[in-house]
């Protein structure tokens, strides 16, 4: 028996990067996965790869910044599978800027694609996660934990996600719902783009990773997500796992 046999998961941002790595790791452990993403082309491509392991995976094209669509995403998953066991809030977008140049539009981008979808998808999923004694996995960042330069809006949205994850972990523990966070470093398209735009900043980040490499999307981050999605982590909630090659240590 595989670790996620019979489980149904939603993974936002599952068309590429860490989201896709987690989706691959989940299907190889028996889960049925609904990936939600803005990028239809990559979403369709990912779903074909996932379906080689699990024919019942689906792609839901959506812009998570459209908050009125979020309940419908959860409803579509319930209509398709009749259950929801795992919610992974992974997608987000942001712009790097010096603090004094940040505009309302920059703040909105980070919060509308990261914080609000995480918050509202958790609310929409709650009745079903209560039934399944489910798992929520949210995404933090070392940028927020450390206060990295030029990451004002991203850091703020990420720390807000950490805060609501801890609140929900406390409020939902009586229902057997676990809420945990991953703070990753991994070789995603987002990081590759950033490395081209900010080569010095990228090299500085790399030099601070004790394990001397970026994480692999599926084998490093996806496998930790499998752990947080499975019964193996039943006695953990409200925690942030640093899956970042040792770059940052929480006390
Ligand atoms: N990669 C890293 O080193 C790193 C470091 C710290 C934190 N993180 C966090 O891990 C998570 C995944 O990161 P990644 O590097 O794989 O990201 P990425 O930018 O490579 O991929 C993000 C995915 O989300 C999708 N997406 C973006 N905006 C969307 C929207 N509005 N609606 C629907 N889908 C949308 C994109 O199409 C893409 O498929 C993010 O929460 C990120 O902040 C990553």
CSV table of C-alpha atoms and ligand atoms in Angstrom, one decimal:
chain,number,residue,atom,x,y,z
A,1,UNK,CA,0.0,0.0,0.0
A,2,UNK,CA,1.3,3.5,-0.9
A,3,UNK,CA,1.3,6.3,1.5
A,4,UNK,CA,-1.4,8.4,-0.2
A,5,UNK,CA,-3.6,5.6,-1.6
A,6,UNK,CA,-7.3,6.7,-1.9
A,7,UNK,CA,-6.4,10.4,-1.0
A,8,UNK,CA,-7.5,13.4,-3.1
A,9,UNK,CA,-5.3,16.5,-3.2
A,10,UNK,CA,-5.6,20.0,-4.6
A,11,UNK,CA,-2.2,21.6,-5.5
A,12,UNK,CA,-2.2,25.2,-6.6
A,13,UNK,CA,0.5,26.2,-9.0
A,14,UNK,CA,0.8,22.6,-10.0
A,15,UNK,CA,1.6,23.2,-13.7
A,16,UNK,CA,5.3,23.8,-13.0
A,17,UNK,CA,8.0,24.2,-10.4
A,18,UNK,CA,7.6,22.9,-6.9
A,19,UNK,CA,3.8,22.4,-7.4
A,20,UNK,CA,4.5,20.0,-10.3
A,21,UNK,CA,7.2,18.3,-8.3
A,22,UNK,CA,4.8,17.7,-5.4
A,23,UNK,CA,2.0,16.5,-7.8
A,24,UNK,CA,4.4,13.9,-9.3
A,25,UNK,CA,5.5,12.7,-5.8
A,26,UNK,CA,1.8,12.5,-4.7
A,27,UNK,CA,0.6,10.4,-7.7
A,28,UNK,CA,3.5,8.0,-7.3
A,29,UNK,CA,2.2,7.5,-3.7
A,30,UNK,CA,-1.3,6.7,-5.0
A,31,UNK,CA,-3.1,10.1,-4.7
A,32,UNK,CA,-5.5,11.6,-7.2
A,33,UNK,CA,-4.4,15.2,-7.8
A,34,UNK,CA,-6.3,18.3,-9.0
A,35,UNK,CA,-3.8,20.9,-10.1
A,36,UNK,CA,-4.9,24.5,-10.3
A,37,UNK,CA,-2.9,26.9,-12.4
A,38,UNK,CA,-3.0,30.1,-14.5
A,39,UNK,CA,-0.8,28.6,-17.2
A,40,UNK,CA,-3.1,26.4,-19.4
A,41,UNK,CA,-0.4,25.1,-21.7
A,42,UNK,CA,1.9,23.9,-18.9
A,43,UNK,CA,-1.1,22.6,-16.9
A,44,UNK,CA,-2.3,20.4,-19.8
A,45,UNK,CA,1.3,19.1,-20.3
A,46,UNK,CA,1.6,18.3,-16.6
A,47,UNK,CA,-1.7,16.5,-16.4
A,48,UNK,CA,-0.6,14.2,-19.2
A,49,UNK,CA,2.6,13.3,-17.2
A,50,UNK,CA,0.6,12.8,-14.0
A,51,UNK,CA,-2.0,10.7,-15.7
A,52,UNK,CA,0.7,8.1,-16.6
A,53,UNK,CA,0.7,7.3,-12.9
A,54,UNK,CA,-2.8,8.2,-12.0
A,55,UNK,CA,-5.5,8.5,-14.8
A,56,UNK,CA,-7.9,10.3,-12.5
A,57,UNK,CA,-5.9,13.5,-12.1
A,58,UNK,CA,-7.5,16.8,-13.4
A,59,UNK,CA,-6.3,20.2,-14.4
A,60,UNK,CA,-8.4,23.2,-13.3
A,61,UNK,CA,-7.3,26.4,-15.2
A,62,UNK,CA,-7.8,29.4,-12.9
A,63,UNK,CA,-6.3,32.7,-11.9
A,64,UNK,CA,-6.2,32.5,-8.1
A,65,UNK,CA,-6.3,36.2,-7.9
A,66,UNK,CA,-10.0,36.0,-8.9
A,67,UNK,CA,-11.2,35.4,-5.4
A,68,UNK,CA,-14.8,34.8,-6.5
A,69,UNK,CA,-13.7,31.7,-8.3
A,70,UNK,CA,-12.0,30.0,-5.3
A,71,UNK,CA,-15.1,28.3,-3.8
A,72,UNK,CA,-15.9,26.9,-7.3
A,73,UNK,CA,-12.5,25.2,-7.4
A,74,UNK,CA,-13.2,23.3,-4.3
A,75,UNK,CA,-16.7,22.5,-5.5
A,76,UNK,CA,-15.3,21.1,-8.8
A,77,UNK,CA,-13.0,18.8,-6.9
A,78,UNK,CA,-15.9,17.6,-4.6
A,79,UNK,CA,-18.1,17.1,-7.7
A,80,UNK,CA,-15.3,15.0,-9.4
A,81,UNK,CA,-14.1,12.9,-6.5
A,82,UNK,CA,-16.6,13.3,-3.6
A,83,UNK,CA,-13.9,13.9,-1.1
A,84,UNK,CA,-10.9,16.2,-0.3
A,85,UNK,CA,-8.0,15.1,1.9
A,86,UNK,CA,-5.1,17.4,1.1
A,87,UNK,CA,-5.0,21.1,0.2
A,88,UNK,CA,-1.6,22.5,-0.9
A,89,UNK,CA,-1.4,26.2,-1.3
A,90,UNK,CA,1.7,26.6,-3.3
A,91,UNK,CA,1.1,29.2,-6.1
A,92,UNK,CA,2.1,32.8,-5.9
A,93,UNK,CA,3.5,35.7,-7.9
A,94,UNK,CA,5.4,38.8,-6.8
A,95,UNK,CA,7.8,41.6,-7.9
A,96,UNK,CA,11.1,42.4,-6.2
A,97,UNK,CA,11.6,46.2,-5.5
A,98,UNK,CA,13.4,48.4,-3.0
A,99,UNK,CA,11.0,49.1,-0.1
A,100,UNK,CA,10.6,52.8,-0.9
A,101,UNK,CA,9.5,52.1,-4.5
A,102,UNK,CA,6.7,49.5,-3.7
A,103,UNK,CA,3.3,50.5,-5.0
A,104,UNK,CA,-0.2,49.4,-4.1
A,105,UNK,CA,-0.2,47.2,-7.3
A,106,UNK,CA,2.9,45.4,-6.0
A,107,UNK,CA,1.3,44.7,-2.7
A,108,UNK,CA,-1.9,43.5,-4.4
A,109,UNK,CA,0.1,41.1,-6.6
A,110,UNK,CA,1.7,39.3,-3.7
A,111,UNK,CA,-1.5,39.2,-1.5
A,112,UNK,CA,-4.0,38.5,-4.3
A,113,UNK,CA,-2.0,35.5,-5.7
A,114,UNK,CA,-0.5,34.3,-2.4
A,115,UNK,CA,-2.2,35.2,0.9
A,116,UNK,CA,-5.9,35.6,-0.2
A,117,UNK,CA,-6.1,32.3,-2.2
A,118,UNK,CA,-4.5,30.5,0.7
A,119,UNK,CA,-6.9,32.0,3.1
A,120,UNK,CA,-10.1,31.5,1.0
A,121,UNK,CA,-9.2,28.0,-0.2
A,122,UNK,CA,-8.7,26.9,3.4
A,123,UNK,CA,-12.1,28.3,4.3
A,124,UNK,CA,-13.8,26.7,1.3
A,125,UNK,CA,-12.0,23.3,2.0
A,126,UNK,CA,-12.7,23.3,5.7
A,127,UNK,CA,-16.0,21.4,5.7
A,128,UNK,CA,-14.5,18.6,3.6
A,129,UNK,CA,-11.2,18.5,5.4
A,130,UNK,CA,-13.2,18.1,8.6
A,131,UNK,CA,-14.8,15.0,7.2
A,132,UNK,CA,-11.5,13.5,5.9
A,133,UNK,CA,-9.4,14.7,8.9
A,134,UNK,CA,-7.3,16.3,6.2
A,135,UNK,CA,-4.0,18.0,5.8
A,136,UNK,CA,-3.2,21.6,4.7
A,137,UNK,CA,0.3,22.4,3.4
A,138,UNK,CA,1.1,26.1,2.9
A,139,UNK,CA,4.2,27.8,1.6
A,140,UNK,CA,6.5,30.1,3.6
A,141,UNK,CA,9.7,31.6,2.4
A,142,UNK,CA,13.1,32.4,3.9
A,143,UNK,CA,12.6,35.8,2.4
A,144,UNK,CA,9.9,36.5,5.0
A,145,UNK,CA,11.6,34.7,7.8
A,146,UNK,CA,14.9,36.6,7.2
A,147,UNK,CA,13.5,39.9,5.8
A,148,UNK,CA,15.5,39.6,2.5
A,149,UNK,CA,16.1,42.9,0.7
A,150,UNK,CA,13.8,43.9,-2.1
A,151,UNK,CA,11.2,41.3,-1.0
A,152,UNK,CA,8.9,43.6,0.9
A,153,UNK,CA,5.5,42.6,-0.5
A,154,UNK,CA,6.5,38.9,-0.9
A,155,UNK,CA,7.9,38.7,2.6
A,156,UNK,CA,4.8,40.3,4.0
A,157,UNK,CA,2.4,38.0,2.2
A,158,UNK,CA,4.4,34.9,3.2
A,159,UNK,CA,4.6,35.9,6.9
A,160,UNK,CA,0.8,36.5,6.8
A,161,UNK,CA,0.4,33.0,5.4
A,162,UNK,CA,2.6,31.6,8.3
A,163,UNK,CA,0.4,33.5,10.8
A,164,UNK,CA,-3.0,32.1,9.5
A,165,UNK,CA,-1.5,28.6,9.2
A,166,UNK,CA,-0.6,28.7,12.9
A,167,UNK,CA,-4.1,30.0,13.8
A,168,UNK,CA,-5.8,27.4,11.7
A,169,UNK,CA,-3.5,24.7,13.2
A,170,UNK,CA,-4.8,25.6,16.7
A,171,UNK,CA,-8.4,26.1,15.7
A,172,UNK,CA,-8.8,23.0,13.6
A,173,UNK,CA,-6.8,20.5,15.7
A,174,UNK,CA,-10.0,19.4,17.4
A,175,UNK,CA,-11.2,18.2,14.0
A,176,UNK,CA,-8.1,16.3,13.3
A,177,UNK,CA,-6.9,18.7,10.5
A,178,UNK,CA,-3.2,19.3,10.4
A,179,UNK,CA,-1.8,22.6,9.0
A,180,UNK,CA,1.9,22.9,8.3
A,181,UNK,CA,4.2,24.9,6.1
A,182,UNK,CA,7.2,24.3,3.9
A,183,UNK,CA,9.9,26.9,3.5
A,184,UNK,CA,11.8,25.6,0.4
A,185,UNK,CA,14.7,26.4,-1.8
A,186,UNK,CA,14.4,24.6,-5.1
A,187,UNK,CA,15.4,24.8,-8.8
A,188,UNK,CA,12.1,26.0,-10.2
A,189,UNK,CA,11.4,28.1,-13.3
A,190,UNK,CA,10.6,31.0,-11.0
A,191,UNK,CA,14.1,30.7,-9.4
A,192,UNK,CA,15.8,30.2,-12.8
A,193,UNK,CA,14.1,33.4,-14.1
A,194,UNK,CA,15.2,35.3,-11.0
A,195,UNK,CA,18.8,33.9,-11.3
A,196,UNK,CA,19.0,35.5,-14.8
A,197,UNK,CA,17.5,38.8,-13.7
A,198,UNK,CA,19.5,39.1,-10.4
A,199,UNK,CA,22.7,37.0,-10.9
A,200,UNK,CA,24.6,38.6,-7.9
A,201,UNK,CA,21.7,38.2,-5.5
A,202,UNK,CA,21.3,34.6,-6.7
A,203,UNK,CA,25.0,33.7,-6.2
A,204,UNK,CA,24.8,35.2,-2.7
A,205,UNK,CA,21.8,33.0,-1.9
A,206,UNK,CA,23.5,29.9,-3.3
A,207,UNK,CA,26.7,30.6,-1.2
A,208,UNK,CA,24.5,30.5,1.9
A,209,UNK,CA,23.2,27.0,1.4
A,210,UNK,CA,25.3,24.6,3.5
A,211,UNK,CA,24.3,21.6,1.3
A,212,UNK,CA,25.7,23.5,-1.7
A,213,UNK,CA,22.9,23.0,-4.2
A,214,UNK,CA,19.3,23.9,-5.0
A,215,UNK,CA,16.6,21.5,-4.0
A,216,UNK,CA,15.1,19.1,-6.5
A,217,UNK,CA,11.4,19.8,-7.2
A,218,UNK,CA,10.1,16.2,-6.7
A,219,UNK,CA,12.7,14.3,-4.8
A,220,UNK,CA,13.6,17.0,-2.3
A,221,UNK,CA,10.5,19.1,-1.9
A,222,UNK,CA,7.8,16.7,-3.2
A,223,UNK,CA,8.9,13.9,-0.8
A,224,UNK,CA,8.7,16.2,2.2
A,225,UNK,CA,5.2,17.3,1.0
A,226,UNK,CA,4.3,13.6,0.9
A,227,UNK,CA,5.3,13.2,4.5
A,228,UNK,CA,3.2,16.2,5.5
A,229,UNK,CA,0.2,14.9,3.5
A,230,UNK,CA,0.4,11.4,5.0
A,231,UNK,CA,-0.4,9.8,8.3
A,232,UNK,CA,3.3,9.9,9.1
A,233,UNK,CA,3.0,13.5,10.2
A,234,UNK,CA,-0.3,13.2,12.2
A,235,UNK,CA,1.4,14.4,15.4
A,236,UNK,CA,2.7,17.7,13.7
A,237,UNK,CA,0.7,20.8,13.3
A,238,UNK,CA,1.5,24.5,13.0
A,239,UNK,CA,5.1,23.8,12.0
A,240,UNK,CA,7.3,25.2,9.4
A,241,UNK,CA,9.7,22.7,7.8
A,242,UNK,CA,12.8,24.4,6.4
A,243,UNK,CA,13.5,22.3,3.2
A,244,UNK,CA,16.3,24.6,2.1
A,245,UNK,CA,19.6,22.8,2.2
A,246,UNK,CA,20.2,24.2,5.7
A,247,UNK,CA,20.1,27.8,4.6
A,248,UNK,CA,18.0,29.0,7.5
A,249,UNK,CA,17.5,27.5,11.0
A,250,UNK,CA,14.4,28.1,13.0
A,251,UNK,CA,14.7,27.8,16.8
B,1,LIG,N1,11.7,27.9,-5.5
B,1,LIG,C1,12.2,28.4,-4.4
B,1,LIG,O1,13.5,28.4,-4.1
B,1,LIG,C2,11.3,29.0,-3.3
B,1,LIG,C3,11.9,29.7,-2.2
B,1,LIG,C4,11.1,30.1,-1.2
B,1,LIG,C5,9.7,30.0,-1.3
B,1,LIG,N2,9.2,29.3,-2.5
B,1,LIG,C6,7.7,29.2,-2.5
B,1,LIG,O2,7.4,27.9,-3.0
B,1,LIG,C7,6.2,28.0,-3.9
B,1,LIG,C8,6.5,27.4,-5.3
B,1,LIG,O3,7.6,28.2,-5.8
B,1,LIG,P1,8.2,27.9,-7.3
B,1,LIG,O4,9.6,28.4,-7.2
B,1,LIG,O5,7.9,26.6,-7.7
B,1,LIG,O6,7.3,29.0,-8.1
B,1,LIG,P2,7.2,29.2,-9.7
B,1,LIG,O7,7.1,30.7,-9.9
B,1,LIG,O8,8.3,28.5,-10.4
B,1,LIG,O9,5.8,28.5,-10.1
B,1,LIG,C9,4.6,29.0,-9.6
B,1,LIG,C10,3.4,28.4,-10.3
B,1,LIG,O10,2.2,29.1,-9.8
B,1,LIG,C11,1.5,29.5,-10.9
B,1,LIG,N3,0.8,30.7,-10.6
B,1,LIG,C12,1.3,31.9,-10.4
B,1,LIG,N4,0.4,32.8,-10.2
B,1,LIG,C13,-0.8,32.2,-10.3
B,1,LIG,C14,-2.2,32.6,-10.2
B,1,LIG,N5,-2.5,33.9,-10.0
B,1,LIG,N6,-3.1,31.7,-10.3
B,1,LIG,C15,-2.8,30.4,-10.6
B,1,LIG,N7,-1.6,30.0,-10.7
B,1,LIG,C16,-0.6,30.9,-10.6
B,1,LIG,C17,2.5,29.6,-12.1
B,1,LIG,O11,1.8,29.6,-13.3
B,1,LIG,C18,3.4,28.5,-11.8
B,1,LIG,O12,3.0,27.3,-12.4
B,1,LIG,C19,5.8,29.4,-3.9
B,1,LIG,O13,4.9,29.7,-2.8
B,1,LIG,C20,7.1,30.2,-3.5
B,1,LIG,O14,6.9,31.4,-3.0
B,1,LIG,C21,10.0,28.9,-3.5
